[in-house]
């Protein structure tokens, strides 16, 4: 890949285009009281706000220290899938795919959904065996994934080379869409149902009394409330600490590059992942979006792009998709994964503080699970039974050694 200077992606392409519909958000007015305060204005926070407000919860307030979708969501690759190894993730992914499919009809926002599938390229017997087991579980849960031979994989994704490839896994229901549009759609829907959104409003503390939440303190004043939902992504650990709750979330920089237009690029090109190296690509306009994990990356909040990952990226391309090496890099950005010790989400309510709920730590698959998790958090807040039991994803699992690892990570 020819390394022209990369340019950061415009944060939140239509950033808060509907903000004027919320007078408090636009004018910076203080909201003194809320039934529930959601911290974080990415896909998770806005989805939760929408689902709560639509369910009739009054005085829902979302606080975001920047613009909506200006954190990790705006820097996501936008992939949506149900091909996971963990049953809970399969169910959350499949439920979210249904929601993405009806998003425009339900929320009136076009999200650029491309149902072109996810194609995992498998190069070792261990990978093949793991994905065979995964496909069996996914099929049992209604996901139409299947194993392919290398020749069929190349027909779907003609930019790859098949030397050393043993098999591939593919599901046609998967794909990718535009993260910022999803956030803006949920935010507009939440406002229509009465939720209020405070942008440029940093949370500075959470007050509790006798083990119960009483208020959220912000740079614009104190909001009295009896419930808080932390959806702060990579910043969740510090939010949890404000309430005395340990949320073991570690930030880790991940980088993405975009390329010049690619002639004769198939419109049905799937999201293609070389599972051994984690190299992945999908269409982005007339070109490609390309990413890969960097094993030398250190945890931290840095989001400045750098070129240290390019040699490893090019080596992975040379092995699996050499045609990408000739493409000029026209842009790129870095964002943060929110990693937990077992690379699986934290979803639940704190046992030590009444009415402190959390949805965070998704370790790279948060955007694609946002719609379903919004439903789950609505039901947990209302004391209803969610469509899937997420009890195993509570933060308490780390204290008792009940880790729940997810294997299909990108």
CSV table of C-alpha atoms in Angstrom, one decimal:
chain,number,residue,atom,x,y,z
A,1,UNK,CA,0.0,0.0,0.0
A,2,UNK,CA,1.4,3.3,-1.1
A,3,UNK,CA,1.5,5.5,2.0
A,4,UNK,CA,0.4,9.0,1.1
A,5,UNK,CA,-0.4,11.1,4.2
A,6,UNK,CA,-3.5,9.9,5.9
A,7,UNK,CA,-6.3,12.3,6.8
A,8,UNK,CA,-8.6,11.8,9.8
A,9,UNK,CA,-12.2,11.0,9.0
A,10,UNK,CA,-14.6,13.9,9.6
A,11,UNK,CA,-16.0,13.2,13.0
A,12,UNK,CA,-19.7,12.6,13.0
A,13,UNK,CA,-20.3,13.4,9.3
A,14,UNK,CA,-23.6,15.1,10.0
A,15,UNK,CA,-22.7,15.8,13.6
A,16,UNK,CA,-25.8,16.4,15.6
A,17,UNK,CA,-27.8,17.6,12.6
A,18,UNK,CA,-31.0,17.4,14.7
A,19,UNK,CA,-29.6,19.2,17.7
A,20,UNK,CA,-31.8,22.3,17.3
A,21,UNK,CA,-34.8,20.0,18.0
A,22,UNK,CA,-33.5,19.9,21.6
A,23,UNK,CA,-33.6,23.4,23.0
A,24,UNK,CA,-31.7,22.4,26.2
A,25,UNK,CA,-28.9,20.9,24.2
A,26,UNK,CA,-28.6,23.8,21.8
A,27,UNK,CA,-28.8,26.5,24.3
A,28,UNK,CA,-26.7,24.9,27.0
A,29,UNK,CA,-29.5,25.2,29.6
A,30,UNK,CA,-29.2,23.3,32.9
A,31,UNK,CA,-31.4,20.3,33.4
A,32,UNK,CA,-31.9,20.0,37.2
A,33,UNK,CA,-33.5,16.6,37.4
A,34,UNK,CA,-33.8,13.4,35.4
A,35,UNK,CA,-35.4,10.0,35.9
A,36,UNK,CA,-32.3,8.4,34.4
A,37,UNK,CA,-29.0,9.8,33.2
A,38,UNK,CA,-27.2,8.1,30.4
A,39,UNK,CA,-23.4,8.8,30.1
A,40,UNK,CA,-22.0,8.6,26.6
A,41,UNK,CA,-23.3,9.8,23.2
A,42,UNK,CA,-22.1,7.0,21.0
A,43,UNK,CA,-24.2,4.2,19.5
A,44,UNK,CA,-24.8,2.5,22.8
A,45,UNK,CA,-25.9,5.6,24.7
A,46,UNK,CA,-28.2,6.9,22.0
A,47,UNK,CA,-29.7,3.4,21.4
A,48,UNK,CA,-30.4,3.1,25.1
A,49,UNK,CA,-31.9,6.6,25.2
A,50,UNK,CA,-34.2,5.8,22.2
A,51,UNK,CA,-35.4,2.5,23.6
A,52,UNK,CA,-36.1,4.0,27.1
A,53,UNK,CA,-37.9,7.0,25.8
A,54,UNK,CA,-39.9,5.0,23.3
A,55,UNK,CA,-41.0,2.7,26.1
A,56,UNK,CA,-42.5,5.7,27.9
A,57,UNK,CA,-39.8,6.5,30.4
A,58,UNK,CA,-40.0,10.2,31.2
A,59,UNK,CA,-37.2,12.7,31.7
A,60,UNK,CA,-34.5,10.6,30.1
A,61,UNK,CA,-31.3,12.7,29.8
A,62,UNK,CA,-28.2,11.7,27.9
A,63,UNK,CA,-24.9,13.6,28.6
A,64,UNK,CA,-22.0,13.6,26.1
A,65,UNK,CA,-18.8,15.6,26.7
A,66,UNK,CA,-18.3,16.2,23.0
A,67,UNK,CA,-20.5,15.8,19.9
A,68,UNK,CA,-22.6,12.8,19.4
A,69,UNK,CA,-20.7,9.9,17.9
A,70,UNK,CA,-17.4,11.8,18.2
A,71,UNK,CA,-15.7,9.1,20.2
A,72,UNK,CA,-15.2,5.5,19.2
A,73,UNK,CA,-18.4,5.1,17.2
A,74,UNK,CA,-17.3,7.6,14.6
A,75,UNK,CA,-14.1,5.7,14.2
A,76,UNK,CA,-15.6,2.2,13.9
A,77,UNK,CA,-15.3,0.2,10.7
A,78,UNK,CA,-19.1,-0.1,10.6
A,79,UNK,CA,-19.3,-3.9,10.4
A,80,UNK,CA,-22.5,-5.7,11.5
A,81,UNK,CA,-22.6,-9.4,12.0
A,82,UNK,CA,-23.9,-12.4,13.9
A,83,UNK,CA,-20.9,-14.7,13.3
A,84,UNK,CA,-19.6,-15.1,16.8
A,85,UNK,CA,-18.4,-18.0,19.0
A,86,UNK,CA,-20.4,-17.0,22.1
A,87,UNK,CA,-24.2,-17.7,22.0
A,88,UNK,CA,-25.0,-14.4,23.7
A,89,UNK,CA,-23.0,-12.5,21.0
A,90,UNK,CA,-24.7,-14.4,18.3
A,91,UNK,CA,-28.1,-13.5,19.7
A,92,UNK,CA,-27.2,-9.9,20.2
A,93,UNK,CA,-25.7,-9.7,16.7
A,94,UNK,CA,-28.7,-11.3,15.0
A,95,UNK,CA,-31.2,-9.1,16.9
A,96,UNK,CA,-29.2,-6.0,15.9
A,97,UNK,CA,-29.1,-7.1,12.3
A,98,UNK,CA,-32.9,-7.2,12.3
A,99,UNK,CA,-33.0,-3.7,13.7
A,100,UNK,CA,-30.5,-2.4,11.2
A,101,UNK,CA,-32.6,-3.9,8.5
A,102,UNK,CA,-35.7,-1.9,9.5
A,103,UNK,CA,-33.8,1.2,10.7
A,104,UNK,CA,-34.8,3.5,7.9
A,105,UNK,CA,-38.5,2.6,8.1
A,106,UNK,CA,-38.5,2.9,11.9
A,107,UNK,CA,-36.4,5.9,12.4
A,108,UNK,CA,-36.4,7.7,9.1
A,109,UNK,CA,-32.6,7.7,8.7
A,110,UNK,CA,-30.7,6.1,5.8
A,111,UNK,CA,-27.7,4.3,7.3
A,112,UNK,CA,-26.0,3.0,4.2
A,113,UNK,CA,-26.6,-0.6,5.1
A,114,UNK,CA,-24.9,-3.1,2.7
A,115,UNK,CA,-25.9,-6.7,3.4
A,116,UNK,CA,-22.9,-8.2,1.6
A,117,UNK,CA,-21.9,-10.7,4.2
A,118,UNK,CA,-18.8,-11.3,6.3
A,119,UNK,CA,-16.2,-13.6,4.9
A,120,UNK,CA,-13.7,-15.1,7.4
A,121,UNK,CA,-10.6,-16.6,5.7
A,122,UNK,CA,-9.2,-19.6,7.7
A,123,UNK,CA,-5.6,-20.8,7.3
A,124,UNK,CA,-5.0,-23.3,10.1
A,125,UNK,CA,-6.7,-26.5,11.1
A,126,UNK,CA,-7.5,-25.0,14.5
A,127,UNK,CA,-9.3,-22.1,12.9
A,128,UNK,CA,-11.3,-24.4,10.7
A,129,UNK,CA,-12.3,-26.6,13.6
A,130,UNK,CA,-13.3,-23.5,15.7
A,131,UNK,CA,-15.4,-22.0,12.9
A,132,UNK,CA,-17.0,-25.4,12.1
A,133,UNK,CA,-18.3,-25.4,15.7
A,134,UNK,CA,-19.3,-21.8,15.5
A,135,UNK,CA,-21.3,-22.4,12.3
A,136,UNK,CA,-23.1,-25.3,13.9
A,137,UNK,CA,-24.1,-23.0,16.9
A,138,UNK,CA,-25.0,-20.1,14.6
A,139,UNK,CA,-27.2,-22.3,12.4
A,140,UNK,CA,-28.9,-23.7,15.5
A,141,UNK,CA,-29.8,-20.1,16.4
A,142,UNK,CA,-31.1,-19.2,12.9
A,143,UNK,CA,-28.0,-17.6,11.4
A,144,UNK,CA,-27.4,-18.7,7.8
A,145,UNK,CA,-23.6,-19.0,8.0
A,146,UNK,CA,-21.7,-21.8,6.2
A,147,UNK,CA,-18.2,-23.0,5.5
A,148,UNK,CA,-16.8,-22.5,2.0
A,149,UNK,CA,-13.8,-23.9,0.1
A,150,UNK,CA,-11.1,-21.4,-1.0
A,151,UNK,CA,-12.2,-21.2,-4.6
A,152,UNK,CA,-15.7,-20.1,-3.5
A,153,UNK,CA,-14.2,-17.6,-1.1
A,154,UNK,CA,-12.2,-16.0,-4.0
A,155,UNK,CA,-15.3,-15.8,-6.1
A,156,UNK,CA,-16.9,-13.8,-3.4
A,157,UNK,CA,-13.8,-11.7,-2.7
A,158,UNK,CA,-11.7,-11.6,-5.9
A,159,UNK,CA,-8.9,-9.4,-4.3
A,160,UNK,CA,-7.6,-12.3,-2.2
A,161,UNK,CA,-5.1,-15.0,-3.0
A,162,UNK,CA,-5.9,-18.6,-1.8
A,163,UNK,CA,-2.4,-20.0,-1.3
A,164,UNK,CA,-2.3,-21.5,2.2
A,165,UNK,CA,-6.1,-20.9,2.7
A,166,UNK,CA,-7.9,-24.0,4.0
A,167,UNK,CA,-11.5,-22.8,4.2
A,168,UNK,CA,-13.7,-19.8,4.8
A,169,UNK,CA,-16.8,-19.0,6.8
A,170,UNK,CA,-19.5,-16.8,5.3
A,171,UNK,CA,-23.0,-15.4,6.3
A,172,UNK,CA,-24.9,-13.4,3.8
A,173,UNK,CA,-26.9,-11.5,6.5
A,174,UNK,CA,-23.9,-9.7,7.7
A,175,UNK,CA,-22.5,-6.5,6.2
A,176,UNK,CA,-21.6,-2.9,7.1
A,177,UNK,CA,-23.2,0.5,7.5
A,178,UNK,CA,-22.5,4.1,8.5
A,179,UNK,CA,-22.0,4.4,12.3
A,180,UNK,CA,-22.6,8.2,12.5
A,181,UNK,CA,-25.9,7.9,10.7
A,182,UNK,CA,-27.0,5.2,13.2
A,183,UNK,CA,-26.2,7.5,16.1
A,184,UNK,CA,-28.0,10.5,14.6
A,185,UNK,CA,-31.0,8.3,13.8
A,186,UNK,CA,-31.2,7.1,17.4
A,187,UNK,CA,-30.7,10.5,18.8
A,188,UNK,CA,-33.4,12.1,16.7
A,189,UNK,CA,-35.8,9.2,17.6
A,190,UNK,CA,-35.0,9.7,21.3
A,191,UNK,CA,-35.7,13.4,21.1
A,192,UNK,CA,-39.0,12.8,19.4
A,193,UNK,CA,-40.0,10.6,22.3
A,194,UNK,CA,-39.1,13.2,24.9
A,195,UNK,CA,-35.5,12.4,25.8
A,196,UNK,CA,-33.1,15.4,26.2
A,197,UNK,CA,-29.5,15.4,25.1
A,198,UNK,CA,-26.7,17.5,26.5
A,199,UNK,CA,-23.7,17.9,24.3
A,200,UNK,CA,-20.4,19.4,25.4
A,201,UNK,CA,-21.3,18.4,29.0
A,202,UNK,CA,-18.6,16.5,30.8
A,203,UNK,CA,-19.5,14.4,33.8
A,204,UNK,CA,-17.3,15.2,36.8
A,205,UNK,CA,-18.9,13.0,39.5
A,206,UNK,CA,-21.7,10.7,40.6
A,207,UNK,CA,-23.2,11.3,44.0
A,208,UNK,CA,-24.5,8.4,46.1
A,209,UNK,CA,-26.2,8.1,49.5
A,210,UNK,CA,-26.6,4.9,51.4
A,211,UNK,CA,-25.6,2.9,48.4
A,212,UNK,CA,-28.0,4.6,46.0
A,213,UNK,CA,-27.4,7.0,43.2
A,214,UNK,CA,-28.6,10.5,43.9
A,215,UNK,CA,-27.1,12.8,41.3
A,216,UNK,CA,-24.7,13.2,38.4
A,217,UNK,CA,-22.4,16.2,38.6
A,218,UNK,CA,-21.4,17.9,35.3
A,219,UNK,CA,-19.4,20.9,34.2
A,220,UNK,CA,-22.8,22.6,33.7
A,221,UNK,CA,-24.3,21.7,37.0
A,222,UNK,CA,-25.8,19.0,39.1
A,223,UNK,CA,-28.5,16.7,37.7
A,224,UNK,CA,-30.5,15.0,40.5
A,225,UNK,CA,-31.4,11.4,39.5
A,226,UNK,CA,-32.0,8.0,41.0
A,227,UNK,CA,-30.4,6.0,38.1
A,228,UNK,CA,-27.3,6.2,35.9
A,229,UNK,CA,-26.4,4.1,32.9
A,230,UNK,CA,-22.8,4.1,31.9
A,231,UNK,CA,-22.3,3.8,28.2
A,232,UNK,CA,-19.0,5.6,28.1
A,233,UNK,CA,-17.0,3.1,26.1
A,234,UNK,CA,-13.3,3.3,26.6
A,235,UNK,CA,-13.8,5.9,29.3
A,236,UNK,CA,-16.1,3.7,31.4
A,237,UNK,CA,-13.6,2.8,34.0
A,238,UNK,CA,-13.3,6.4,35.2
A,239,UNK,CA,-17.1,6.8,35.2
A,240,UNK,CA,-17.6,3.6,37.2
A,241,UNK,CA,-15.0,4.8,39.7
A,242,UNK,CA,-17.1,7.9,40.4
A,243,UNK,CA,-19.8,5.6,41.8
A,244,UNK,CA,-17.3,3.2,43.4
A,245,UNK,CA,-17.9,0.5,40.7
A,246,UNK,CA,-14.9,-1.2,39.1
A,247,UNK,CA,-15.5,-1.6,35.3
A,248,UNK,CA,-12.3,-3.3,34.0
A,249,UNK,CA,-12.2,-1.6,30.6
A,250,UNK,CA,-8.9,-0.8,29.0
A,251,UNK,CA,-8.6,1.5,25.9
A,252,UNK,CA,-6.5,0.3,23.0
A,253,UNK,CA,-5.8,2.2,19.8
A,254,UNK,CA,-6.9,0.6,16.5
A,255,UNK,CA,-6.2,2.1,13.0
A,256,UNK,CA,-8.0,2.2,9.7
A,257,UNK,CA,-6.9,3.3,6.2
A,258,UNK,CA,-9.0,4.2,3.2
A,259,UNK,CA,-7.9,3.9,-0.4
A,260,UNK,CA,-8.2,5.5,-3.8
A,261,UNK,CA,-11.1,4.2,-6.0
A,262,UNK,CA,-10.6,0.6,-7.1
A,263,UNK,CA,-11.6,-0.1,-10.7
A,264,UNK,CA,-14.3,-2.8,-11.2
A,265,UNK,CA,-14.8,-3.3,-7.5
A,266,UNK,CA,-17.7,-5.8,-7.1
A,267,UNK,CA,-20.6,-4.0,-5.4
A,268,UNK,CA,-21.3,-7.3,-3.5
A,269,UNK,CA,-17.7,-7.5,-2.0
A,270,UNK,CA,-18.1,-8.9,1.5
A,271,UNK,CA,-16.4,-7.7,4.6
A,272,UNK,CA,-13.3,-9.8,4.2
A,273,UNK,CA,-11.2,-10.8,7.2
A,274,UNK,CA,-8.0,-12.8,7.1
A,275,UNK,CA,-8.5,-14.4,10.6
A,276,UNK,CA,-4.8,-15.3,11.1
A,277,UNK,CA,-3.5,-11.8,10.7
A,278,UNK,CA,-6.8,-9.8,11.4
A,279,UNK,CA,-6.4,-7.9,8.1
A,280,UNK,CA,-9.8,-6.9,6.9
A,281,UNK,CA,-11.3,-4.7,4.2
A,282,UNK,CA,-14.7,-3.7,2.8
A,283,UNK,CA,-15.9,-1.2,0.3
A,284,UNK,CA,-15.9,2.5,1.3
A,285,UNK,CA,-17.4,4.6,-1.5
A,286,UNK,CA,-15.5,3.8,-4.7
A,287,UNK,CA,-12.5,2.5,-2.7
A,288,UNK,CA,-11.7,0.3,0.3
A,289,UNK,CA,-11.6,0.6,4.0
A,290,UNK,CA,-8.7,-1.4,5.4
A,291,UNK,CA,-7.8,-2.3,9.0
A,292,UNK,CA,-5.8,-4.7,11.1
A,293,UNK,CA,-4.8,-5.1,14.7
A,294,UNK,CA,-1.3,-4.0,15.8
A,295,UNK,CA,0.2,-6.5,18.3
A,296,UNK,CA,2.8,-3.9,19.3
A,297,UNK,CA,0.1,-1.3,20.3
A,298,UNK,CA,0.2,-0.3,24.0
A,299,UNK,CA,-3.0,0.4,26.0
A,300,UNK,CA,-3.9,4.1,26.3
A,301,UNK,CA,-6.1,6.8,25.1
A,302,UNK,CA,-4.0,8.0,22.2
A,303,UNK,CA,-5.9,8.4,18.9
A,304,UNK,CA,-3.4,10.0,16.7
A,305,UNK,CA,-2.7,8.0,13.6
A,306,UNK,CA,0.9,6.7,13.0
A,307,UNK,CA,2.7,4.6,10.4
A,308,UNK,CA,4.4,2.1,12.6
A,309,UNK,CA,1.7,-0.4,11.7
A,310,UNK,CA,2.2,-0.1,8.0
A,311,UNK,CA,5.0,-2.7,7.6
A,312,UNK,CA,2.9,-5.4,9.3
A,313,UNK,CA,-0.2,-4.3,7.3
A,314,UNK,CA,1.7,-4.6,4.1
A,315,UNK,CA,3.1,-8.0,5.1
A,316,UNK,CA,-0.4,-9.3,5.7
A,317,UNK,CA,-1.6,-7.9,2.4
A,318,UNK,CA,1.3,-9.5,0.5
A,319,UNK,CA,0.3,-12.9,2.0
A,320,UNK,CA,-3.4,-12.7,1.6
A,321,UNK,CA,-4.5,-9.8,-0.7
A,322,UNK,CA,-1.4,-8.6,-2.7
A,323,UNK,CA,-3.6,-6.4,-5.0
A,324,UNK,CA,-4.1,-4.0,-2.1
A,325,UNK,CA,-0.4,-3.2,-2.1
A,326,UNK,CA,-0.7,-1.2,-5.3
A,327,UNK,CA,-3.5,1.0,-3.9
A,328,UNK,CA,-2.8,4.6,-2.8
A,329,UNK,CA,-3.8,5.4,0.8
A,330,UNK,CA,-6.0,8.5,0.7
A,331,UNK,CA,-7.2,8.7,4.3
A,332,UNK,CA,-7.3,7.1,7.7
A,333,UNK,CA,-7.9,7.5,11.3
A,334,UNK,CA,-7.4,5.9,14.7
A,335,UNK,CA,-9.9,5.1,17.4
A,336,UNK,CA,-10.2,3.1,20.6
A,337,UNK,CA,-11.3,-0.4,21.3
A,338,UNK,CA,-12.7,-0.8,24.9
A,339,UNK,CA,-11.1,-4.1,26.0
A,340,UNK,CA,-12.1,-6.3,28.9
A,341,UNK,CA,-10.1,-9.2,30.3
A,342,UNK,CA,-12.1,-11.8,28.3
A,343,UNK,CA,-12.8,-9.6,25.3
A,344,UNK,CA,-16.5,-9.7,26.0
A,345,UNK,CA,-19.0,-7.1,27.0
A,346,UNK,CA,-20.0,-5.8,30.5
A,347,UNK,CA,-23.8,-5.6,30.7
A,348,UNK,CA,-25.8,-5.4,33.9
A,349,UNK,CA,-26.4,-3.5,37.1
A,350,UNK,CA,-23.9,-2.9,39.9
A,351,UNK,CA,-24.5,-5.0,43.0
A,352,UNK,CA,-22.8,-2.4,45.3
A,353,UNK,CA,-24.7,0.7,44.1
A,354,UNK,CA,-28.4,0.7,43.5
A,355,UNK,CA,-29.4,1.8,40.0
A,356,UNK,CA,-26.0,2.1,38.5
A,357,UNK,CA,-26.3,0.2,35.2
A,358,UNK,CA,-23.6,-0.3,32.6
A,359,UNK,CA,-23.2,-1.4,28.9
A,360,UNK,CA,-19.6,-1.2,28.0
A,361,UNK,CA,-16.4,-3.1,27.3
A,362,UNK,CA,-17.5,-4.6,24.0
A,363,UNK,CA,-13.9,-5.2,22.8
A,364,UNK,CA,-14.6,-4.3,19.2
A,365,UNK,CA,-18.1,-5.5,18.6
A,366,UNK,CA,-20.1,-2.7,20.3
A,367,UNK,CA,-21.3,-0.8,17.3
A,368,UNK,CA,-22.9,-3.9,15.8
A,369,UNK,CA,-24.6,-4.8,19.0
A,370,UNK,CA,-25.9,-1.3,19.8
A,371,UNK,CA,-29.6,-1.9,18.8
A,372,UNK,CA,-30.0,-5.1,20.7
A,373,UNK,CA,-28.2,-3.8,23.8
A,374,UNK,CA,-30.5,-0.8,23.8
A,375,UNK,CA,-33.4,-3.2,24.1
A,376,UNK,CA,-31.7,-5.1,26.9
A,377,UNK,CA,-30.8,-2.0,28.9
A,378,UNK,CA,-34.4,-0.8,28.6
A,379,UNK,CA,-35.6,-4.0,30.1
A,380,UNK,CA,-33.0,-4.2,32.8
A,381,UNK,CA,-33.9,-0.6,33.9
A,382,UNK,CA,-37.7,-1.4,33.8
A,383,UNK,CA,-37.2,-4.7,35.7
A,384,UNK,CA,-38.4,-6.7,32.7
A,385,UNK,CA,-37.0,-9.9,31.3
A,386,UNK,CA,-34.8,-9.1,28.2
A,387,UNK,CA,-35.1,-11.1,25.1
A,388,UNK,CA,-31.8,-12.8,26.1
A,389,UNK,CA,-30.4,-13.5,29.6
A,390,UNK,CA,-27.2,-11.4,29.8
A,391,UNK,CA,-26.5,-12.3,33.5
A,392,UNK,CA,-23.3,-14.0,32.4
A,393,UNK,CA,-22.0,-10.7,31.1
A,394,UNK,CA,-22.1,-8.9,34.5
A,395,UNK,CA,-18.9,-7.4,35.9
A,396,UNK,CA,-19.1,-9.9,38.8
A,397,UNK,CA,-17.8,-12.7,36.6
A,398,UNK,CA,-14.3,-11.5,37.0
A,399,UNK,CA,-14.4,-11.8,40.8
A,400,UNK,CA,-15.4,-15.4,40.6
A,401,UNK,CA,-13.3,-16.5,37.7
A,402,UNK,CA,-16.2,-17.1,35.4
A,403,UNK,CA,-14.6,-15.6,32.3
A,404,UNK,CA,-16.6,-15.8,29.1
A,405,UNK,CA,-14.2,-15.4,26.2
A,406,UNK,CA,-15.2,-14.5,22.7
A,407,UNK,CA,-13.0,-16.1,20.0
A,408,UNK,CA,-14.3,-14.5,16.8
A,409,UNK,CA,-12.5,-11.1,17.3
A,410,UNK,CA,-11.4,-8.7,14.6
